[in-house]
Short mmCIF file of C-alpha atoms in Angstrom, two decimals:
data_model
loop_
_atom_site.label_atom_id
_atom_site.label_comp_id
_atom_site.label_asym_id
_atom_site.label_seq_id
_atom_site.Cartn_x
_atom_site.Cartn_y
_atom_site.Cartn_z
CA MET O 478 8.20 -26.61 27.15
CA ASN O 479 5.92 -23.92 27.56
CA PRO O 480 5.26 -23.94 23.67
CA SER O 481 5.79 -19.42 24.50
CA ALA O 482 8.99 -19.95 25.57
CA THR O 483 10.11 -21.92 22.89
CA VAL O 484 9.22 -18.92 20.59
CA SER O 485 11.46 -16.81 23.04
CA ALA O 486 14.18 -19.28 22.56
CA SER O 487 13.65 -19.26 19.04
CA PHE O 488 14.03 -15.76 18.66
CA GLN O 489 16.46 -15.18 20.74
CA SER O 490 18.73 -17.36 19.00
CA ALA O 491 17.83 -15.08 15.68
CA LEU O 492 19.30 -12.66 17.41
CA GLN O 493 22.52 -13.75 18.01
CA ALA O 494 22.11 -14.98 14.55
CA ALA O 495 21.60 -11.34 13.94
CA ARG O 496 25.14 -10.32 15.85
CA GLU O 497 27.11 -12.75 13.23
CA ALA O 498 25.48 -12.69 10.45
CA ALA O 499 25.35 -8.21 10.17
CA GLY O 500 28.03 -7.28 12.89
CA SER O 501 30.81 -7.29 10.91
CA GLN O 502 29.28 -3.87 8.53
CA HIS O 503 30.50 -0.90 9.57
CA TYR O 504 27.06 0.88 11.10
CA PRO O 505 28.48 5.69 11.36
CA GLN O 506 26.88 7.12 14.20
CA GLY O 507 24.90 10.58 12.73
CA THR O 508 23.29 8.09 10.92
CA LEU O 509 18.92 7.76 10.26
CA TYR O 510 18.04 3.81 10.12
CA VAL O 511 15.11 3.17 7.95
CA VAL O 512 14.00 -0.24 9.20
CA ALA O 513 11.31 -1.98 7.51
CA THR O 514 9.34 -4.88 10.21
CA PRO O 515 7.30 -7.80 9.60
CA ILE O 516 3.73 -7.04 8.13
CA GLY O 517 1.75 -9.49 9.77
CA ASN O 518 3.93 -11.66 10.14
CA LEU O 519 6.85 -11.11 13.43
CA ALA O 520 8.92 -14.22 11.66
CA ASP O 521 9.06 -11.83 8.56
CA ILE O 522 11.79 -9.20 10.44
CA THR O 523 15.57 -9.57 8.82
CA LEU O 524 18.73 -10.82 10.53
CA ARG O 525 19.62 -6.52 9.61
CA ALA O 526 16.69 -5.05 10.76
CA LEU O 527 17.19 -6.79 14.21
CA HIS O 528 21.11 -5.94 14.48
CA VAL O 529 19.94 -2.29 13.83
CA LEU O 530 17.20 -1.83 16.11
CA GLY O 531 19.30 -3.33 18.95
CA LEU O 532 22.62 -1.12 17.74
CA ALA O 533 20.58 2.38 17.90
CA ASP O 534 21.01 4.51 20.26
CA ALA O 535 17.26 5.94 19.41
CA ILE O 536 14.50 4.47 18.19
CA ALA O 537 11.89 6.44 17.08
CA CYS O 538 8.32 5.10 16.28
CA GLU O 539 4.64 5.40 14.65
CA ASP O 540 3.33 3.68 17.58
CA THR O 541 5.56 3.59 20.77
CA ARG O 542 2.68 0.18 21.76
CA HIS O 543 3.75 -1.52 18.94
CA THR O 544 6.69 -1.41 18.52
CA GLN O 545 7.91 -2.75 22.08
CA GLY O 546 5.46 -5.64 21.55
CA LEU O 547 8.32 -6.35 18.60
CA LEU O 548 11.67 -5.70 20.19
CA ARG O 549 10.35 -7.47 23.20
CA ALA O 550 9.72 -10.67 21.52
CA TYR O 551 13.15 -10.33 20.49
CA GLY O 552 14.93 -9.57 23.22
CA ILE O 553 15.74 -6.23 22.70
CA GLU O 554 15.63 -3.38 25.69
CA PRO O 555 16.08 0.21 23.54
CA ARG O 556 19.09 2.75 25.29
CA ALA O 557 16.31 5.51 25.35
CA GLY O 558 13.32 4.87 24.68
CA LEU O 559 11.71 5.17 22.30
CA LEU O 560 10.45 7.92 20.22
CA ALA O 561 7.01 8.97 18.89
CA LEU O 562 6.96 10.36 15.08
CA HIS O 563 3.58 10.05 13.68
CA GLN O 564 1.70 11.55 11.42
CA HIS O 565 0.20 13.83 13.66
CA ASN O 566 4.04 14.70 15.14
CA GLU O 567 6.31 14.03 12.58
CA ALA O 568 6.72 17.21 11.45
CA GLN O 569 8.29 18.60 15.17
CA ALA O 570 8.92 15.40 16.03
CA ALA O 571 11.79 15.26 12.89
CA GLN O 572 13.78 18.42 14.74
CA GLY O 573 13.97 16.03 17.60
CA VAL O 574 15.89 12.65 15.88
CA VAL O 575 17.96 15.51 13.33
CA GLU O 576 19.15 16.88 17.14
CA ARG O 577 20.09 13.69 18.29
CA LEU O 578 22.47 13.10 15.19
CA VAL O 579 24.47 16.03 15.08
CA ARG O 580 25.03 15.07 18.49
CA GLY O 581 26.03 11.45 16.47
CA GLU O 582 23.57 9.24 17.79
CA ARG O 583 22.89 6.70 15.88
CA VAL O 584 18.67 6.68 14.46
CA ALA O 585 16.34 3.60 13.65
CA TYR O 586 13.09 4.45 12.12
CA VAL O 587 10.21 2.27 12.32
CA SER O 588 6.62 2.42 11.23
CA ASP O 589 3.46 -0.04 12.35
CA ALA O 590 4.01 -2.43 9.47
CA GLY O 591 6.06 -2.63 6.41
CA THR O 592 8.61 0.20 5.54
CA PRO O 593 8.52 3.74 6.04
CA GLY O 594 7.04 6.10 3.72
CA VAL O 595 4.95 4.27 2.33
CA SER O 596 2.07 5.31 2.63
CA ASP O 597 3.32 5.34 5.52
CA PRO O 598 4.84 8.03 8.19
CA GLY O 599 9.11 8.70 7.83
CA ALA O 600 8.49 10.54 4.31
CA ARG O 601 8.97 14.08 6.42
CA LEU O 602 11.40 12.22 8.30
CA VAL O 603 13.14 12.26 5.96
CA ALA O 604 12.84 14.95 3.92
CA ALA O 605 14.18 17.16 7.35
CA VAL O 606 17.69 14.79 8.29
CA ARG O 607 18.59 15.36 4.50
CA ALA O 608 17.88 19.08 4.66
CA ALA O 609 19.75 19.12 8.24
CA GLY O 610 22.67 17.23 6.15
CA GLN O 611 22.97 13.52 8.18
CA ARG O 612 23.20 10.20 6.23
CA VAL O 613 20.05 8.37 6.02
CA LEU O 614 20.98 4.14 5.14
CA PRO O 615 17.74 2.20 4.39
CA LEU O 616 16.86 -1.70 5.63
CA PRO O 617 15.23 -2.47 2.99
CA GLY O 618 11.93 -5.51 4.04
CA ALA O 619 8.84 -6.30 3.83
CA SER O 620 6.72 -4.58 2.04
CA SER O 621 2.34 -5.49 1.28
CA VAL O 622 3.15 -3.40 -2.27
CA THR O 623 5.79 -5.73 -3.33
CA THR O 624 4.28 -9.05 -2.11
CA LEU O 625 0.92 -9.39 -3.69
CA LEU O 626 2.69 -7.87 -6.72
CA SER O 627 5.08 -11.45 -6.44
CA ALA O 628 1.93 -12.73 -6.19
CA ALA O 629 -0.20 -11.06 -8.81
CA GLY O 630 1.75 -13.12 -12.13
CA LEU O 631 1.49 -9.68 -14.28
CA VAL O 632 1.80 -9.77 -17.61
CA GLY O 633 1.58 -7.08 -20.31
CA ASP O 634 0.70 -6.72 -23.54
CA ALA O 635 2.74 -4.18 -23.71
CA PRO O 636 6.86 -4.27 -24.79
CA GLY O 637 8.60 -3.11 -22.21
CA ALA O 638 5.30 -3.35 -19.64
CA GLU O 639 5.97 -7.02 -17.73
CA GLY O 640 6.27 -6.28 -13.80
CA ALA O 641 6.54 -2.31 -13.76
CA PHE O 642 3.31 -1.04 -11.66
CA VAL O 643 1.91 2.27 -10.27
CA PHE O 644 2.46 2.50 -6.80
CA GLN O 645 -1.46 4.97 -6.05
CA GLY O 646 -2.33 3.85 -2.75
CA PHE O 647 -5.86 5.23 -0.24
CA LEU O 648 -8.16 6.09 -3.21
CA SER O 649 -10.01 8.86 -2.49
CA SER O 650 -13.20 8.23 0.58
CA LYS O 651 -15.29 9.89 -1.23
CA ALA O 652 -17.36 8.81 -4.17
CA GLY O 653 -17.53 11.30 -6.54
CA GLU O 654 -13.41 11.31 -6.14
CA ARG O 655 -12.82 7.59 -6.12
CA ALA O 656 -14.67 7.57 -9.35
CA GLN O 657 -13.41 9.46 -11.24
CA ALA O 658 -9.82 8.34 -9.70
CA VAL O 659 -10.89 4.85 -11.37
CA GLU O 660 -12.03 6.05 -13.96
CA GLN O 661 -8.10 7.32 -15.24
CA LEU O 662 -6.35 4.32 -14.11
CA ARG O 663 -8.85 2.26 -17.60
CA GLY O 664 -6.12 3.23 -19.82
CA GLU O 665 -3.27 2.05 -17.62
CA SER O 666 -0.09 0.22 -19.07
CA ARG O 667 0.94 -0.20 -16.26
CA ALA O 668 -0.43 -2.42 -12.86
CA VAL O 669 -1.67 -0.43 -10.43
CA VAL O 670 -1.83 -1.04 -7.05
CA LEU O 671 -3.77 0.20 -4.24
CA LEU O 672 -4.22 0.18 -0.86
CA GLU O 673 -7.57 -0.71 1.42
CA ALA O 674 -8.87 -0.31 5.02
CA PRO O 675 -12.01 -2.96 5.70
CA HIS O 676 -14.58 -0.86 6.04
CA ARG O 677 -14.11 1.27 3.11
CA ILE O 678 -13.40 -1.85 0.81
CA GLU O 679 -16.53 -3.07 -0.30
CA ALA O 680 -17.07 1.23 -1.40
CA LEU O 681 -13.55 0.59 -3.59
CA ALA O 682 -14.85 -2.97 -4.99
CA ARG O 683 -17.62 -1.14 -6.55
CA ALA O 684 -15.99 1.69 -8.14
CA LEU O 685 -13.66 -0.87 -9.50
CA ALA O 686 -16.82 -2.31 -10.52
CA ALA O 687 -16.51 -0.76 -14.43
CA LEU O 688 -13.42 -1.62 -15.19
CA GLY O 689 -15.17 -4.56 -16.39
CA GLU O 690 -13.40 -7.60 -17.12
CA ARG O 691 -10.05 -5.94 -16.39
CA ARG O 692 -7.61 -8.33 -13.73
CA VAL O 693 -8.32 -7.56 -10.16
CA THR O 694 -5.77 -9.52 -7.50
CA LEU O 695 -6.77 -9.71 -3.57
CA GLY O 696 -4.44 -9.50 -1.13
CA ARG O 697 -6.25 -9.51 2.63
CA GLU O 698 -4.31 -10.19 5.93
CA LEU O 699 -1.01 -10.91 3.68
CA THR O 700 1.35 -12.71 6.00
CA LYS O 701 -1.20 -13.13 8.38
CA GLN O 702 -2.60 -16.30 9.58
CA PHE O 703 -5.99 -16.37 7.40
CA GLU O 704 -4.03 -14.00 4.28
CA GLN O 705 -5.87 -14.74 0.82
CA VAL O 706 -4.39 -13.69 -2.55
CA ALA O 707 -7.98 -14.26 -5.38
CA THR O 708 -7.29 -12.97 -8.49
CA VAL O 709 -11.30 -12.00 -10.53
CA ALA O 710 -12.71 -10.21 -12.42
CA ALA O 711 -13.16 -5.88 -11.93
CA ARG O 712 -16.65 -6.31 -12.32
CA ASP O 713 -17.62 -9.52 -9.32
CA LEU O 714 -14.95 -8.04 -7.29
CA PRO O 715 -17.91 -6.57 -5.11
CA ASP O 716 -20.40 -10.25 -5.74
CA TRP O 717 -17.27 -11.98 -4.51
CA LEU O 718 -16.47 -10.13 -0.93
CA ALA O 719 -20.27 -10.77 -0.63
CA ALA O 720 -19.95 -14.20 -0.90
CA ASP O 721 -17.76 -14.28 2.11
CA ALA O 722 -17.91 -12.43 5.54
CA GLN O 723 -14.95 -12.85 6.31
CA ARG O 724 -13.27 -11.54 2.80
CA THR O 725 -14.25 -8.02 3.93
CA ARG O 726 -11.60 -8.15 7.69
CA GLY O 727 -8.40 -6.98 8.05
CA GLU O 728 -6.12 -5.29 5.65
CA PHE O 729 -5.74 -4.74 1.43
CA ALA O 730 -3.80 -4.37 -0.81
CA LEU O 731 -4.95 -4.91 -4.50
CA VAL O 732 -3.71 -5.28 -8.55
CA LEU O 733 -5.40 -3.61 -10.76
CA HIS O 734 -3.71 -6.13 -14.37
CA PRO O 735 -2.38 -3.01 -17.08
CA ALA O 736 -5.22 -2.07 -19.16
CA PRO O 737 -4.69 -4.43 -22.32
CA ALA O 738 -3.59 -2.38 -25.61
CA ALA O 739 -5.85 -0.15 -26.40
CA GLY O 740 -6.09 1.79 -30.34
CA GLY O 741 -5.80 5.31 -30.01
CA ASP O 742 -10.01 5.57 -31.93
CA ASP O 743 -11.68 3.82 -28.35
CA ALA O 744 -9.48 6.09 -25.99
CA GLN O 745 -11.01 8.97 -27.49
CA ALA O 746 -14.29 7.43 -27.71
CA GLN O 747 -14.15 6.81 -23.66
CA GLN O 748 -12.80 10.22 -23.21
CA VAL O 749 -15.17 12.61 -25.29
CA LEU O 750 -18.31 9.68 -23.23
CA GLN O 751 -17.16 10.62 -19.93
CA LEU O 752 -16.73 14.51 -20.70
CA LEU O 753 -20.17 14.12 -22.27
CA LEU O 754 -22.07 12.23 -19.22
CA GLU O 755 -20.89 14.90 -17.17
CA GLU O 756 -23.17 17.77 -17.88
CA LEU O 757 -26.15 15.71 -20.39
CA PRO O 758 -27.99 12.70 -19.46
CA LEU O 759 -26.89 8.88 -20.15
CA LYS O 760 -28.48 8.12 -23.37
CA THR O 761 -27.95 11.89 -25.14
CA ALA O 762 -24.25 11.83 -23.37
CA VAL O 763 -24.38 7.91 -26.00
CA ARG O 764 -25.20 9.25 -28.73
CA LEU O 765 -23.60 11.96 -28.71
CA ALA O 766 -20.44 10.53 -28.44
CA ALA O 767 -21.32 7.76 -30.83
CA GLN O 768 -21.46 10.70 -33.67
CA ILE O 769 -18.16 12.34 -32.48
CA THR O 770 -16.00 8.87 -32.94
CA GLY O 771 -17.53 6.58 -34.80
CA ALA O 772 -17.68 4.23 -32.02
CA GLY O 773 -20.56 2.02 -31.81
CA LYS O 774 -24.31 3.13 -30.01
CA ASN O 775 -24.21 -0.92 -28.01
CA GLU O 776 -20.58 -0.99 -26.30
CA LEU O 777 -21.06 3.40 -25.74
CA TYR O 778 -24.01 2.68 -23.57
CA GLN O 779 -22.56 -0.22 -21.75
CA ARG O 780 -19.59 1.81 -20.97
CA ALA O 781 -21.83 4.55 -19.59
CA LEU O 782 -23.97 2.05 -17.38
CA GLU O 783 -20.76 1.26 -15.93
CA LEU O 784 -19.39 4.63 -15.12
CA ARG O 785 -23.23 5.62 -13.31
CA LYS O 786 -22.88 3.04 -11.13
CA ALA O 787 -19.43 3.61 -10.18
CA GLN O 788 -20.63 6.73 -9.40
CA GLY O 789 -23.33 5.98 -7.34
CA GLY O 790 -25.88 7.45 -9.41
CA GLU O 791 -28.69 6.88 -12.08
CA PRO O 792 -29.14 6.42 -16.17
#
């Protein structure tokens, strides 16, 4: 049998299973269904998502070509075609969705991958629908954020910190702003989730290197054939990427592990040093920071070097 025919038959079986598993639930009309879709592996679609996509009167999506491929694989034919709703037209297109909901239609929204509204279009659409008094129902599913967190093995030092995290998303593409953002994360007692594109991953790695021994778990091409998950010290991240050209390819999610518990004096010394470095030469800033805070000069000097390196400057 042709392998593609076998796959198609399997997906058709999944669609039938979706009807049987999810069909008994009530799916109200005049409702926006926010549907999570696979982040790479087509098999990660949920049965409930398949049922709703087949039931919807209209499907709005970030990229019609991308979504058409997903629907075609499972034999789903949109009843009213596909509605393009992406970051460039979201505010305007949202009004068209609201009009459909007012008429009593069921509208499903999907982004290209993962959960809409999480570093993807969808938040403005949901806000517009709620403002119009229409109902929104989320269908949970794939997300690069929770996927990588589950493989990071996070253990927090502070009481209640275990499992806690902050979703930071994409940092600035500007070197100075990126370095400043990383420095602000230095004392974060919760894990921090970052996202990055392949053409900027090396720049992000250089910025994160300023955090020294702080652990970073990097997920590349999550759920796909060449998926890779690795945990390294932040200072070693640039070298880890450089060791294999394949490691800079694909979409990235990163988890910055929680900062070790630190005393207030140490945190104050680092803050003073950072402020002084903005106005003074490195050695002068280190000397004054040591005098003001009583912190060790050698430790402050190493921290200052890391900060300047992250900002792309010279000592």
